[in-house]
PDB file of C-alpha atoms in Angstrom:
ATOM      1  CA  LEU Q   1     -52.164  52.462  51.274  1.00 58.00           C
ATOM      2  CA  GLN Q   2     -52.220  48.740  51.986  1.00 71.00           C
ATOM      3  CA  GLN Q   3     -48.427  48.451  52.348  1.00 69.00           C
ATOM      4  CA  TYR Q   4     -48.686  51.076  55.187  1.00 73.00           C
ATOM      5  CA  MET Q   5     -51.118  48.790  57.017  1.00 83.00           C
ATOM      6  CA  GLU Q   6     -48.911  45.818  56.862  1.00 91.00           C
ATOM      7  CA  PRO Q   7     -46.622  45.085  59.924  1.00 93.00           C
ATOM      8  CA  GLU Q   8     -43.084  44.402  58.979  1.00 94.00           C
ATOM      9  CA  ARG Q   9     -41.534  43.576  62.273  1.00 94.00           C
ATOM     10  CA  VAL Q  10     -42.261  43.642  66.058  1.00 95.00           C
ATOM     11  CA  ILE Q  11     -39.420  45.567  67.785  1.00 94.00           C
ATOM     12  CA  GLY Q  12     -40.725  45.894  71.452  1.00 93.00           C
ATOM     13  CA  ARG Q  13     -43.254  44.659  73.987  1.00 92.00           C
ATOM     14  CA  GLU Q  14     -44.770  46.352  77.045  1.00 92.00           C
ATOM     15  CA  ARG Q  15     -47.606  45.492  79.414  1.00 90.00           C
ATOM     16  CA  HIS Q  16     -50.323  47.859  80.344  1.00 90.00           C
ATOM     17  CA  GLU Q  17     -53.190  46.958  82.748  1.00 91.00           C
ATOM     18  CA  GLY Q  18     -52.686  43.355  82.100  1.00 91.00           C
ATOM     19  CA  THR Q  19     -52.521  43.609  78.295  1.00 90.00           C
ATOM     20  CA  ASP Q  20     -49.366  43.037  76.108  1.00 90.00           C
ATOM     21  CA  TYR Q  21     -48.636  45.857  73.506  1.00 94.00           C
ATOM     22  CA  TYR Q  22     -46.176  45.287  70.856  1.00 94.00           C
ATOM     23  CA  LEU Q  23     -44.144  48.046  69.063  1.00 95.00           C
ATOM     24  CA  VAL Q  24     -44.677  47.521  65.427  1.00 95.00           C
ATOM     25  CA  LYS Q  25     -42.483  48.656  62.538  1.00 95.00           C
ATOM     26  CA  TRP Q  26     -44.820  49.220  59.618  1.00 94.00           C
ATOM     27  CA  ARG Q  27     -43.773  48.269  56.089  1.00 92.00           C
ATOM     28  CA  ALA Q  28     -42.765  51.294  53.979  1.00 89.00           C
ATOM     29  CA  LEU Q  29     -42.669  53.568  57.057  1.00 93.00           C
ATOM     30  CA  SER Q  30     -39.636  54.621  59.082  1.00 94.00           C
ATOM     31  CA  TYR Q  31     -38.733  53.464  62.495  1.00 94.00           C
ATOM     32  CA  SER Q  32     -39.839  56.876  63.862  1.00 94.00           C
ATOM     33  CA  GLU Q  33     -43.431  55.912  62.809  1.00 95.00           C
ATOM     34  CA  CYS Q  34     -43.596  52.719  64.810  1.00 95.00           C
ATOM     35  CA  THR Q  35     -46.706  52.350  66.980  1.00 95.00           C
ATOM     36  CA  TRP Q  36     -47.726  50.464  70.028  1.00 95.00           C
ATOM     37  CA  GLU Q  37     -50.513  47.899  69.203  1.00 94.00           C
ATOM     38  CA  PRO Q  38     -52.402  45.630  71.510  1.00 93.00           C
ATOM     39  CA  THR Q  39     -52.104  41.892  71.030  1.00 88.00           C
ATOM     40  CA  ALA Q  40     -55.506  41.742  69.310  1.00 87.00           C
ATOM     41  CA  VAL Q  41     -54.420  43.775  66.398  1.00 85.00           C
ATOM     42  CA  LEU Q  42     -51.567  41.292  65.562  1.00 83.00           C
ATOM     43  CA  PHE Q  43     -53.184  37.993  66.168  1.00 80.00           C
ATOM     44  CA  PRO Q  44     -53.673  35.520  64.756  1.00 84.00           C
ATOM     45  CA  GLU Q  45     -52.430  36.584  61.268  1.00 87.00           C
ATOM     46  CA  HIS Q  46     -49.096  38.143  62.449  1.00 90.00           C
ATOM     47  CA  GLN Q  47     -48.175  35.548  64.975  1.00 90.00           C
ATOM     48  CA  THR Q  48     -44.845  34.773  63.134  1.00 91.00           C
ATOM     49  CA  LEU Q  49     -43.738  38.405  63.644  1.00 93.00           C
ATOM     50  CA  VAL Q  50     -44.360  38.113  67.428  1.00 90.00           C
ATOM     51  CA  ASP Q  51     -42.635  34.729  67.543  1.00 89.00           C
ATOM     52  CA  ALA Q  52     -39.612  36.231  65.794  1.00 91.00           C
ATOM     53  CA  PHE Q  53     -39.422  39.084  68.257  1.00 92.00           C
ATOM     54  CA  LEU Q  54     -39.647  36.695  71.228  1.00 90.00           C
ATOM     55  CA  ALA Q  55     -37.049  34.480  69.742  1.00 88.00           C
ATOM     56  CA  ARG Q  56     -34.651  37.509  69.148  1.00 88.00           C
ATOM     57  CA  THR Q  57     -35.135  38.779  72.662  1.00 87.00           C
ATOM     58  CA  ASP Q  58     -35.201  35.346  74.248  1.00 79.00           C
ATOM     59  CA  GLY Q  59     -38.694  36.131  75.818  1.00 66.00           C
ATOM     60  CA  ALA Q  60     -37.171  39.167  77.633  1.00 61.00           C
ATOM     61  CA  ALA Q  61     -39.093  40.565  80.615  1.00 50.00           C
ATOM     62  CA  VAL Q  62     -41.928  42.757  79.786  1.00 53.00           C
ATOM     63  CA  ARG Q  63     -41.550  46.311  81.132  1.00 55.00           C
ATOM     64  CA  ALA Q  64     -44.343  48.439  82.364  1.00 51.00           C
ATOM     65  CA  PHE Q  65     -46.144  50.604  79.809  1.00 52.00           C
ATOM     66  CA  VAL Q  66     -45.547  54.307  80.191  1.00 54.00           C
ATOM     67  CA  GLU Q  67     -48.189  56.532  78.568  1.00 56.00           C
ATOM     68  CA  PRO Q  68     -46.568  59.534  76.690  1.00 54.00           C
ATOM     69  CA  ASN Q  69     -47.227  62.973  78.322  1.00 47.00           C
TER      70      ASN Q  69
END
């Protein structure tokens, strides 16, 4: 169970009501099971994953969060 709770990679970022959310690829789960997590879930212990994402995307603009229907 622990391996499913460990983030493997950050693959997206959106902003909703002033809070950044990161799309997290979880270890041992498929990409279809990625989830949006608020910054507080990832910091500070997973800062390196966020930094790697920002480096890959060159700090790309944050798009507005759209809640699913």
